[in-house]
mmCIF file of C-alpha atoms and ligand atoms in Angstrom:
data_model
loop_
_atom_site.group_PDB
_atom_site.id
_atom_site.type_symbol
_atom_site.label_atom_id
_atom_site.label_comp_id
_atom_site.label_asym_id
_atom_site.label_seq_id
_atom_site.Cartn_x
_atom_site.Cartn_y
_atom_site.Cartn_z
ATOM 1 C CA UNK A 1 44.036 73.974 214.172
ATOM 2 C CA UNK A 2 45.749 70.748 215.136
ATOM 3 C CA UNK A 3 44.051 68.138 214.742
ATOM 4 C CA UNK A 4 42.832 65.065 216.517
ATOM 5 C CA UNK A 5 41.669 61.427 215.493
ATOM 6 C CA UNK A 6 40.504 58.344 217.858
ATOM 7 C CA UNK A 7 37.612 55.856 217.821
ATOM 8 C CA UNK A 8 36.082 53.192 219.172
ATOM 9 C CA UNK A 9 34.915 49.738 218.069
ATOM 10 C CA UNK A 10 31.253 49.058 218.262
ATOM 11 C CA UNK A 11 31.632 45.590 220.049
ATOM 12 C CA UNK A 12 29.887 46.178 223.191
ATOM 13 C CA UNK A 13 28.984 48.683 225.172
ATOM 14 C CA UNK A 14 32.050 51.104 226.474
ATOM 15 C CA UNK A 15 33.749 49.518 229.661
ATOM 16 C CA UNK A 16 35.245 51.433 232.380
ATOM 17 C CA UNK A 17 38.652 51.093 231.008
ATOM 18 C CA UNK A 18 37.667 52.748 227.629
ATOM 19 C CA UNK A 19 36.039 56.000 229.477
ATOM 20 C CA UNK A 20 39.171 56.297 231.379
ATOM 21 C CA UNK A 21 41.672 55.618 228.803
ATOM 22 C CA UNK A 22 40.008 57.189 226.226
ATOM 23 C CA UNK A 23 36.913 58.575 226.094
ATOM 24 C CA UNK A 24 37.394 61.018 228.822
ATOM 25 C CA UNK A 25 40.351 62.536 227.470
ATOM 26 C CA UNK A 26 38.489 62.922 224.336
ATOM 27 C CA UNK A 27 36.434 65.572 225.739
ATOM 28 C CA UNK A 28 39.365 67.472 227.086
ATOM 29 C CA UNK A 29 40.479 68.666 223.476
ATOM 30 C CA UNK A 30 37.307 69.841 221.840
ATOM 31 C CA UNK A 31 38.245 73.617 222.350
ATOM 32 C CA UNK A 32 41.892 73.501 221.627
ATOM 33 C CA UNK A 33 41.861 70.827 218.586
ATOM 34 C CA UNK A 34 39.921 70.385 215.469
ATOM 35 C CA UNK A 35 38.648 66.680 216.673
ATOM 36 C CA UNK A 36 37.618 63.402 214.537
ATOM 37 C CA UNK A 37 35.890 60.867 216.733
ATOM 38 C CA UNK A 38 34.915 58.174 214.567
ATOM 39 C CA UNK A 39 32.956 54.763 215.440
ATOM 40 C CA UNK A 40 34.964 52.675 213.792
ATOM 41 C CA UNK A 41 32.766 50.012 212.405
ATOM 42 C CA UNK A 42 34.817 48.114 209.525
ATOM 43 C CA UNK A 43 37.478 47.532 212.116
ATOM 44 C CA UNK A 44 34.785 45.141 214.071
ATOM 45 C CA UNK A 45 33.868 43.527 211.100
ATOM 46 C CA UNK A 46 37.489 41.779 211.992
ATOM 47 C CA UNK A 47 34.948 39.238 214.220
ATOM 48 C CA UNK A 48 31.511 37.683 213.427
ATOM 49 C CA UNK A 49 28.734 39.718 214.188
ATOM 50 C CA UNK A 50 24.842 39.303 213.624
ATOM 51 C CA UNK A 51 24.351 42.311 210.988
ATOM 52 C CA UNK A 52 21.126 43.330 213.282
ATOM 53 C CA UNK A 53 22.693 43.407 216.516
ATOM 54 C CA UNK A 54 25.842 45.130 215.015
ATOM 55 C CA UNK A 55 23.672 47.799 213.308
ATOM 56 C CA UNK A 56 22.079 48.556 216.995
ATOM 57 C CA UNK A 57 25.371 48.442 218.855
ATOM 58 C CA UNK A 58 26.757 51.073 216.332
ATOM 59 C CA UNK A 59 24.252 53.162 216.658
ATOM 60 C CA UNK A 60 23.829 52.627 220.516
ATOM 61 C CA UNK A 61 28.130 53.349 220.346
ATOM 62 C CA UNK A 62 27.099 56.781 218.646
ATOM 63 C CA UNK A 63 25.130 57.691 221.401
ATOM 64 C CA UNK A 64 27.156 56.931 224.083
ATOM 65 C CA UNK A 65 29.811 58.913 222.361
ATOM 66 C CA UNK A 66 27.269 61.977 222.940
ATOM 67 C CA UNK A 67 25.771 60.698 226.548
ATOM 68 C CA UNK A 68 29.931 60.648 227.554
ATOM 69 C CA UNK A 69 29.610 64.770 226.561
ATOM 70 C CA UNK A 70 30.898 64.873 222.949
ATOM 71 C CA UNK A 71 29.819 67.971 221.735
ATOM 72 C CA UNK A 72 28.510 67.433 218.476
ATOM 73 C CA UNK A 73 29.220 71.053 217.758
ATOM 74 C CA UNK A 74 32.818 71.020 218.795
ATOM 75 C CA UNK A 75 33.771 67.782 217.286
ATOM 76 C CA UNK A 76 33.183 65.722 213.669
ATOM 77 C CA UNK A 77 31.672 62.383 215.035
ATOM 78 C CA UNK A 78 30.933 60.176 212.610
ATOM 79 C CA UNK A 79 30.909 56.299 211.126
ATOM 80 C CA UNK A 80 34.416 55.094 209.709
ATOM 81 C CA UNK A 81 32.378 53.100 206.941
ATOM 82 C CA UNK A 82 30.556 56.383 205.869
ATOM 83 C CA UNK A 83 34.030 58.146 204.420
ATOM 84 C CA UNK A 84 35.095 55.191 201.569
ATOM 85 C CA UNK A 85 38.310 56.745 201.602
ATOM 86 C CA UNK A 86 38.895 54.973 204.440
ATOM 87 C CA UNK A 87 39.013 51.486 203.219
ATOM 88 C CA UNK A 88 40.900 53.398 199.699
ATOM 89 C CA UNK A 89 43.746 54.630 201.827
ATOM 90 C CA UNK A 90 43.762 50.969 203.811
ATOM 91 C CA UNK A 91 44.337 48.925 200.497
ATOM 92 C CA UNK A 92 47.083 51.723 199.576
ATOM 93 C CA UNK A 93 48.705 51.272 202.920
ATOM 94 C CA UNK A 94 48.659 47.401 202.836
ATOM 95 C CA UNK A 95 50.764 47.565 199.804
ATOM 96 C CA UNK A 96 53.334 49.505 201.646
ATOM 97 C CA UNK A 97 53.225 47.002 205.270
ATOM 98 C CA UNK A 98 55.479 44.410 205.708
ATOM 99 C CA UNK A 99 54.114 41.261 206.852
ATOM 100 C CA UNK A 100 56.949 41.125 209.300
ATOM 101 C CA UNK A 101 55.384 44.309 210.974
ATOM 102 C CA UNK A 102 51.973 43.154 211.196
ATOM 103 C CA UNK A 103 53.423 39.616 212.792
ATOM 104 C CA UNK A 104 54.752 41.192 215.430
ATOM 105 C CA UNK A 105 51.451 43.143 216.443
ATOM 106 C CA UNK A 106 50.539 41.321 219.971
ATOM 107 C CA UNK A 107 46.473 42.589 219.340
ATOM 108 C CA UNK A 108 46.564 40.078 216.644
ATOM 109 C CA UNK A 109 48.479 37.567 218.710
ATOM 110 C CA UNK A 110 45.844 38.007 221.302
ATOM 111 C CA UNK A 111 42.879 38.337 219.096
ATOM 112 C CA UNK A 112 43.550 35.004 216.797
ATOM 113 C CA UNK A 113 44.454 33.268 219.729
ATOM 114 C CA UNK A 114 40.849 34.220 221.294
ATOM 115 C CA UNK A 115 39.243 33.441 217.684
ATOM 116 C CA UNK A 116 40.652 30.461 216.846
ATOM 117 C CA UNK A 117 37.549 29.618 214.327
ATOM 118 C CA UNK A 118 37.958 32.799 212.573
ATOM 119 C CA UNK A 119 41.541 34.014 211.637
ATOM 120 C CA UNK A 120 40.977 35.986 208.903
ATOM 121 C CA UNK A 121 42.894 38.442 206.665
ATOM 122 C CA UNK A 122 41.124 41.536 208.177
ATOM 123 C CA UNK A 123 42.383 40.674 211.997
ATOM 124 C CA UNK A 124 46.050 40.745 210.607
ATOM 125 C CA UNK A 125 45.907 43.611 208.340
ATOM 126 C CA UNK A 126 43.601 45.619 211.001
ATOM 127 C CA UNK A 127 47.130 47.955 211.731
ATOM 128 C CA UNK A 128 46.881 49.088 208.191
ATOM 129 C CA UNK A 129 43.498 50.166 208.268
ATOM 130 C CA UNK A 130 44.054 52.092 211.561
ATOM 131 C CA UNK A 131 47.212 53.747 209.968
ATOM 132 C CA UNK A 132 44.676 55.129 207.252
ATOM 133 C CA UNK A 133 42.262 56.219 210.025
ATOM 134 C CA UNK A 134 44.595 58.371 211.113
ATOM 135 C CA UNK A 135 46.994 59.632 208.345
ATOM 136 C CA UNK A 136 43.599 60.246 206.394
ATOM 137 C CA UNK A 137 43.027 63.708 208.361
ATOM 138 C CA UNK A 138 46.849 64.662 208.399
ATOM 139 C CA UNK A 139 46.501 63.999 212.622
ATOM 140 C CA UNK A 140 49.129 65.650 214.969
ATOM 141 C CA UNK A 141 47.603 63.757 217.885
ATOM 142 C CA UNK A 142 45.818 60.336 218.673
ATOM 143 C CA UNK A 143 44.608 59.707 222.179
ATOM 144 C CA UNK A 144 44.587 56.454 222.894
ATOM 145 C CA UNK A 145 44.897 53.795 225.978
ATOM 146 C CA UNK A 146 48.229 51.945 226.245
ATOM 147 C CA UNK A 147 47.125 48.750 224.341
ATOM 148 C CA UNK A 148 47.393 50.699 221.052
ATOM 149 C CA UNK A 149 51.064 52.154 221.252
ATOM 150 C CA UNK A 150 52.661 48.808 219.225
ATOM 151 C CA UNK A 151 49.903 50.069 216.032
ATOM 152 C CA UNK A 152 50.455 53.834 216.935
ATOM 153 C CA UNK A 153 54.274 53.044 216.082
ATOM 154 C CA UNK A 154 53.584 51.037 213.216
ATOM 155 C CA UNK A 155 51.299 53.715 212.038
ATOM 156 C CA UNK A 156 54.253 56.440 212.124
ATOM 157 C CA UNK A 157 56.738 54.134 210.857
ATOM 158 C CA UNK A 158 54.519 53.555 207.846
ATOM 159 C CA UNK A 159 53.575 57.439 207.091
ATOM 160 C CA UNK A 160 57.729 58.063 207.890
ATOM 161 C CA UNK A 161 58.238 55.414 204.813
ATOM 162 C CA UNK A 162 55.777 56.594 202.568
ATOM 163 C CA UNK A 163 56.620 59.979 202.862
ATOM 164 C CA UNK A 164 60.445 59.041 202.028
ATOM 165 C CA UNK A 165 59.226 56.580 199.278
ATOM 166 C CA UNK A 166 56.777 59.163 197.726
ATOM 167 C CA UNK A 167 57.889 62.815 198.652
ATOM 168 C CA UNK A 168 55.932 64.671 201.914
ATOM 169 C CA UNK A 169 52.246 63.161 201.945
ATOM 170 C CA UNK A 170 51.516 62.617 205.717
ATOM 171 C CA UNK A 171 51.466 64.585 209.012
ATOM 172 C CA UNK A 172 53.611 62.180 211.567
ATOM 173 C CA UNK A 173 51.077 61.645 213.835
ATOM 174 C CA UNK A 174 52.034 61.685 217.801
ATOM 175 C CA UNK A 175 50.632 59.664 220.693
ATOM 176 C CA UNK A 176 48.770 60.795 223.575
ATOM 177 C CA UNK A 177 48.075 58.382 226.199
ATOM 178 C CA UNK A 178 46.832 59.674 229.980
ATOM 179 C CA UNK A 179 49.471 59.495 232.613
ATOM 180 C CA UNK A 180 47.466 57.178 235.047
ATOM 181 C CA UNK A 181 44.425 54.570 233.565
ATOM 182 C CA UNK A 182 45.628 53.790 230.192
ATOM 183 C CA UNK A 183 45.455 50.543 231.155
ATOM 184 C CA UNK A 184 42.521 50.011 233.393
ATOM 185 C CA UNK A 185 42.948 46.072 234.139
ATOM 186 C CA UNK A 186 39.756 43.477 234.021
ATOM 187 C CA UNK A 187 38.088 42.731 237.765
ATOM 188 C CA UNK A 188 38.677 39.271 237.473
ATOM 189 C CA UNK A 189 42.122 38.700 235.561
ATOM 190 C CA UNK A 190 44.220 41.890 237.232
ATOM 191 C CA UNK A 191 46.821 41.090 235.154
ATOM 192 C CA UNK A 192 44.920 41.609 231.562
ATOM 193 C CA UNK A 193 43.320 44.651 230.262
ATOM 194 C CA UNK A 194 39.539 45.119 230.723
ATOM 195 C CA UNK A 195 38.144 44.631 227.284
ATOM 196 C CA UNK A 196 34.920 45.465 225.392
ATOM 197 C CA UNK A 197 34.321 41.962 224.354
ATOM 198 C CA UNK A 198 35.584 39.903 227.179
ATOM 199 C CA UNK A 199 33.280 36.914 227.323
ATOM 200 C CA UNK A 200 33.359 37.236 230.854
ATOM 201 C CA UNK A 201 30.996 39.729 232.431
ATOM 202 C CA UNK A 202 32.389 40.058 235.908
ATOM 203 C CA UNK A 203 35.542 41.126 234.359
ATOM 204 C CA UNK A 204 34.488 44.348 233.163
ATOM 205 C CA UNK A 205 32.553 47.591 234.068
ATOM 206 C CA UNK A 206 29.993 48.821 231.531
ATOM 207 C CA UNK A 207 29.135 52.698 231.354
ATOM 208 C CA UNK A 208 25.404 51.575 230.922
ATOM 209 C CA UNK A 209 25.710 49.094 233.690
ATOM 210 C CA UNK A 210 22.706 49.833 236.474
ATOM 211 C CA UNK A 211 23.924 49.930 240.583
ATOM 212 C CA UNK A 212 22.860 46.645 241.280
ATOM 213 C CA UNK A 213 24.992 45.107 238.936
ATOM 214 C CA UNK A 214 27.862 47.264 238.934
ATOM 215 C CA UNK A 215 27.894 46.779 242.618
ATOM 216 C CA UNK A 216 27.757 43.130 242.038
ATOM 217 C CA UNK A 217 30.753 43.188 239.968
ATOM 218 C CA UNK A 218 32.306 45.385 242.222
ATOM 219 C CA UNK A 219 32.223 43.264 245.254
ATOM 220 C CA UNK A 220 32.933 40.376 243.387
ATOM 221 C CA UNK A 221 36.741 41.785 241.911
ATOM 222 C CA UNK A 222 39.793 39.652 242.540
ATOM 223 C CA UNK A 223 42.418 41.061 245.159
ATOM 224 C CA UNK A 224 44.904 39.208 247.174
ATOM 225 C CA UNK A 225 45.321 38.110 250.848
ATOM 226 C CA UNK A 226 47.649 41.134 251.599
ATOM 227 C CA UNK A 227 44.844 42.563 253.244
ATOM 228 C CA UNK A 228 46.344 46.401 252.813
ATOM 229 C CA UNK A 229 45.539 48.879 250.272
ATOM 230 C CA UNK A 230 48.327 49.964 248.781
ATOM 231 C CA UNK A 231 49.336 50.859 245.265
ATOM 232 C CA UNK A 232 52.026 48.271 244.097
ATOM 233 C CA UNK A 233 52.710 46.090 241.752
ATOM 234 C CA UNK A 234 52.835 43.382 243.884
ATOM 235 C CA UNK A 235 48.702 43.959 244.397
ATOM 236 C CA UNK A 236 47.722 44.205 240.980
ATOM 237 C CA UNK A 237 44.132 44.012 241.564
ATOM 238 C CA UNK A 238 44.016 46.528 244.536
ATOM 239 C CA UNK A 239 46.226 48.787 242.614
ATOM 240 C CA UNK A 240 43.618 48.640 239.644
ATOM 241 C CA UNK A 241 40.751 49.887 242.076
ATOM 242 C CA UNK A 242 42.990 52.611 243.456
ATOM 243 C CA UNK A 243 43.470 53.779 239.935
ATOM 244 C CA UNK A 244 40.544 53.878 239.234
ATOM 245 C CA UNK A 245 39.164 55.334 242.580
ATOM 246 C CA UNK A 246 42.111 58.195 241.959
ATOM 247 C CA UNK A 247 40.892 59.198 237.949
ATOM 248 C CA UNK A 248 37.056 59.363 239.322
ATOM 249 C CA UNK A 249 37.602 61.516 242.539
ATOM 250 C CA UNK A 250 40.934 63.433 241.585
ATOM 251 C CA UNK A 251 42.247 62.274 245.030
ATOM 252 C CA UNK A 252 45.728 61.166 244.868
ATOM 253 C CA UNK A 253 46.988 57.648 245.520
ATOM 254 C CA UNK A 254 48.448 58.910 248.895
ATOM 255 C CA UNK A 255 45.419 60.504 249.857
ATOM 256 C CA UNK A 256 43.331 57.359 249.112
ATOM 257 C CA UNK A 257 46.072 54.812 250.886
ATOM 258 C CA UNK A 258 45.658 57.138 253.776
ATOM 259 C CA UNK A 259 41.724 57.055 253.757
ATOM 260 C CA UNK A 260 41.687 53.612 253.855
ATOM 261 C CA UNK A 261 44.649 52.690 256.074
ATOM 262 C CA UNK A 262 43.734 49.799 258.408
ATOM 263 C CA UNK A 263 40.067 49.307 256.521
ATOM 264 C CA UNK A 264 39.407 45.992 254.796
ATOM 265 C CA UNK A 265 38.899 45.667 250.840
ATOM 266 C CA UNK A 266 34.903 45.230 251.175
ATOM 267 C CA UNK A 267 35.463 48.877 252.669
ATOM 268 C CA UNK A 268 37.067 50.434 249.557
ATOM 269 C CA UNK A 269 34.774 48.455 247.223
ATOM 270 C CA UNK A 270 31.611 49.485 248.197
ATOM 271 C CA UNK A 271 32.495 52.818 247.886
ATOM 272 C CA UNK A 272 34.481 52.391 244.674
ATOM 273 C CA UNK A 273 31.195 51.039 243.411
ATOM 274 C CA UNK A 274 28.868 54.406 244.800
ATOM 275 C CA UNK A 275 31.895 56.660 242.887
ATOM 276 C CA UNK A 276 31.325 54.681 239.502
ATOM 277 C CA UNK A 277 27.457 54.549 239.993
ATOM 278 C CA UNK A 278 27.238 58.551 240.522
ATOM 279 C CA UNK A 279 29.794 59.225 237.650
ATOM 280 C CA UNK A 280 27.444 57.133 234.737
ATOM 281 C CA UNK A 281 24.130 57.797 236.483
ATOM 282 C CA UNK A 282 23.829 61.221 234.127
ATOM 283 C CA UNK A 283 25.592 59.357 231.455
ATOM 284 C CA UNK A 284 22.933 56.381 231.466
ATOM 285 C CA UNK A 285 20.108 58.883 231.512
ATOM 286 C CA UNK A 286 21.599 60.990 228.826
ATOM 287 C CA UNK A 287 22.084 57.835 226.922
ATOM 288 C CA UNK A 288 18.073 56.630 227.277
ATOM 289 C CA UNK A 289 17.497 60.235 225.604
ATOM 290 C CA UNK A 290 19.851 59.698 222.611
ATOM 291 C CA UNK A 291 18.405 56.335 221.929
ATOM 292 C CA UNK A 292 14.545 57.906 222.133
ATOM 293 C CA UNK A 293 15.355 60.019 218.659
ATOM 294 C CA UNK A 294 16.933 58.031 216.098
ATOM 295 C CA UNK A 295 16.474 61.223 213.736
ATOM 296 C CA UNK A 296 19.077 63.471 216.018
ATOM 297 C CA UNK A 297 21.082 60.699 215.721
ATOM 298 C CA UNK A 298 20.849 60.633 211.820
ATOM 299 C CA UNK A 299 21.439 63.976 211.663
ATOM 300 C CA UNK A 300 24.687 64.016 214.069
ATOM 301 C CA UNK A 301 26.346 61.047 211.826
ATOM 302 C CA UNK A 302 25.069 62.638 208.396
ATOM 303 C CA UNK A 303 26.941 65.812 209.196
ATOM 304 C CA UNK A 304 29.606 64.397 210.590
ATOM 305 C CA UNK A 305 30.069 62.084 207.519
ATOM 306 C CA UNK A 306 30.133 65.343 205.011
ATOM 307 C CA UNK A 307 33.090 67.007 207.393
ATOM 308 C CA UNK A 308 34.806 64.154 207.599
ATOM 309 C CA UNK A 309 34.922 62.777 203.789
ATOM 310 C CA UNK A 310 35.806 66.935 202.548
ATOM 311 C CA UNK A 311 38.797 66.169 204.530
ATOM 312 C CA UNK A 312 39.422 62.848 203.796
ATOM 313 C CA UNK A 313 39.357 63.427 200.020
ATOM 314 C CA UNK A 314 41.655 66.355 200.355
ATOM 315 C CA UNK A 315 44.736 63.640 201.485
ATOM 316 C CA UNK A 316 43.286 61.342 199.326
ATOM 317 C CA UNK A 317 44.044 63.660 196.129
ATOM 318 C CA UNK A 318 47.357 64.059 196.987
ATOM 319 C CA UNK A 319 48.147 60.306 197.892
ATOM 320 C CA UNK A 320 46.468 58.905 194.198
ATOM 321 C CA UNK A 321 48.922 61.860 192.696
ATOM 322 C CA UNK A 322 52.218 61.113 194.722
ATOM 323 C CA UNK A 323 51.835 57.393 193.744
ATOM 324 C CA UNK A 324 51.193 57.729 189.944
ATOM 325 C CA UNK A 325 47.745 56.870 190.035
ATOM 326 C CA UNK A 326 46.225 58.471 186.696
HETATM 327 P P1 ATP B 401 37.766 45.055 221.692
HETATM 328 O O1 ATP B 401 37.635 43.861 222.876
HETATM 329 O O2 ATP B 401 36.533 45.137 220.997
HETATM 330 O O3 ATP B 401 39.025 45.084 221.290
HETATM 331 P P2 ATP B 401 38.211 47.524 223.652
HETATM 332 O O4 ATP B 401 37.393 47.312 225.250
HETATM 333 O O5 ATP B 401 39.526 47.169 223.421
HETATM 334 O O6 ATP B 401 37.659 46.672 222.643
HETATM 335 P P3 ATP B 401 38.199 49.487 221.487
HETATM 336 O O7 ATP B 401 37.254 49.911 221.253
HETATM 337 O O8 ATP B 401 39.597 48.419 221.034
HETATM 338 O O9 ATP B 401 37.928 48.621 223.079
HETATM 339 O O10 ATP B 401 39.334 50.741 222.237
HETATM 340 C C1 ATP B 401 38.791 51.932 221.964
HETATM 341 C C2 ATP B 401 39.853 52.938 222.817
HETATM 342 O O11 ATP B 401 39.864 52.416 224.317
HETATM 343 C C3 ATP B 401 41.095 52.553 222.244
HETATM 344 O O12 ATP B 401 41.654 53.955 222.414
HETATM 345 C C4 ATP B 401 41.592 51.946 223.436
HETATM 346 O O13 ATP B 401 43.231 52.082 223.522
HETATM 347 C C5 ATP B 401 41.152 52.281 224.590
HETATM 348 N N1 ATP B 401 41.329 50.794 225.819
HETATM 349 C C6 ATP B 401 40.591 50.066 225.352
HETATM 350 N N2 ATP B 401 40.865 49.052 226.795
HETATM 351 C C7 ATP B 401 41.051 49.911 227.823
HETATM 352 C C8 ATP B 401 41.220 49.778 229.034
HETATM 353 N N3 ATP B 401 40.937 48.744 229.589
HETATM 354 N N4 ATP B 401 42.205 50.798 229.566
HETATM 355 C C9 ATP B 401 42.378 52.181 228.827
HETATM 356 N N5 ATP B 401 42.265 52.574 227.667
HETATM 357 C C10 ATP B 401 41.722 51.318 227.132
HETATM 358 MG MG1 MG B 402 40.614 47.098 221.724
#
């Protein structure tokens, strides 16, 4: 079976963007690929955390994965920090990645502008750790949102260079992004992607938002003065709402435009809030049950770590040998 690797950071509750851009697709691969889905906790150390809250966020994200329908019998679900090979390979790849390459990364530019008081070395070398995450499992395909495309291209470049310098070591991974929904935009700034760690809560819909809160956010979503419900770049706010609508109902863009022909934005927003609420209701119920059973969560992440460690160690043996470590 071909291998899939992907992950999300425990920087907060998953957003509608994470759900439509990534998690929803992960599930669709579980029968045809050998899938590894990680909670990439080491990546989140690039921002400051309160340790107690961070630990909760990590366990919560595992429960969110399961609640979104990832089946632990079919997928390997684990914490990145439980597989020390990630850090080991990250160092080796750091030594095979150029400053110039990392300097070009837009995520570093964005995040260092957001956290001016904490521009740490980890934030800069984040893509080398991400490359290690992927290459460690001889990954064939990486399902992610649009924003991760640049990092994925760098991971491929690093792998190709490494193979050329030290002999065939890594599989070169391909990127997978969904045709629609690969970049869900902030409800408040529709020219910017929706992000878990956005400090404006009105910009993001979280999978655990309760109905009232969710509806309120949706009603406040920024639109425009055009007054027509059309899917086009001139109306980024409306375009984003139609994208979400289409992904969750499987109605085409055209069908949605026809349905709301002559109707106002308020109408679209209220309907969409209901659709999103209906999608998240079963997820929220399942989530509550998982969070009530910490020993089950422990069983899942312990088994996941053992499976991942085995695969990771196979690759690390090859890496150590090929670079000449005794
Ligand atoms: P943070 O703000 O902490 O970086 P995030 O919302 O970007 O959080 P990540 O954990 O970095 O979430 O990413 C998890 C997955 O979700 C990745 O595959 C990423 O590409 C995808 N993703 C993130 N934001 C969006 C979005 N707005 N639309 C579609 N996919 C997204
Ligand atoms: Mg992100």
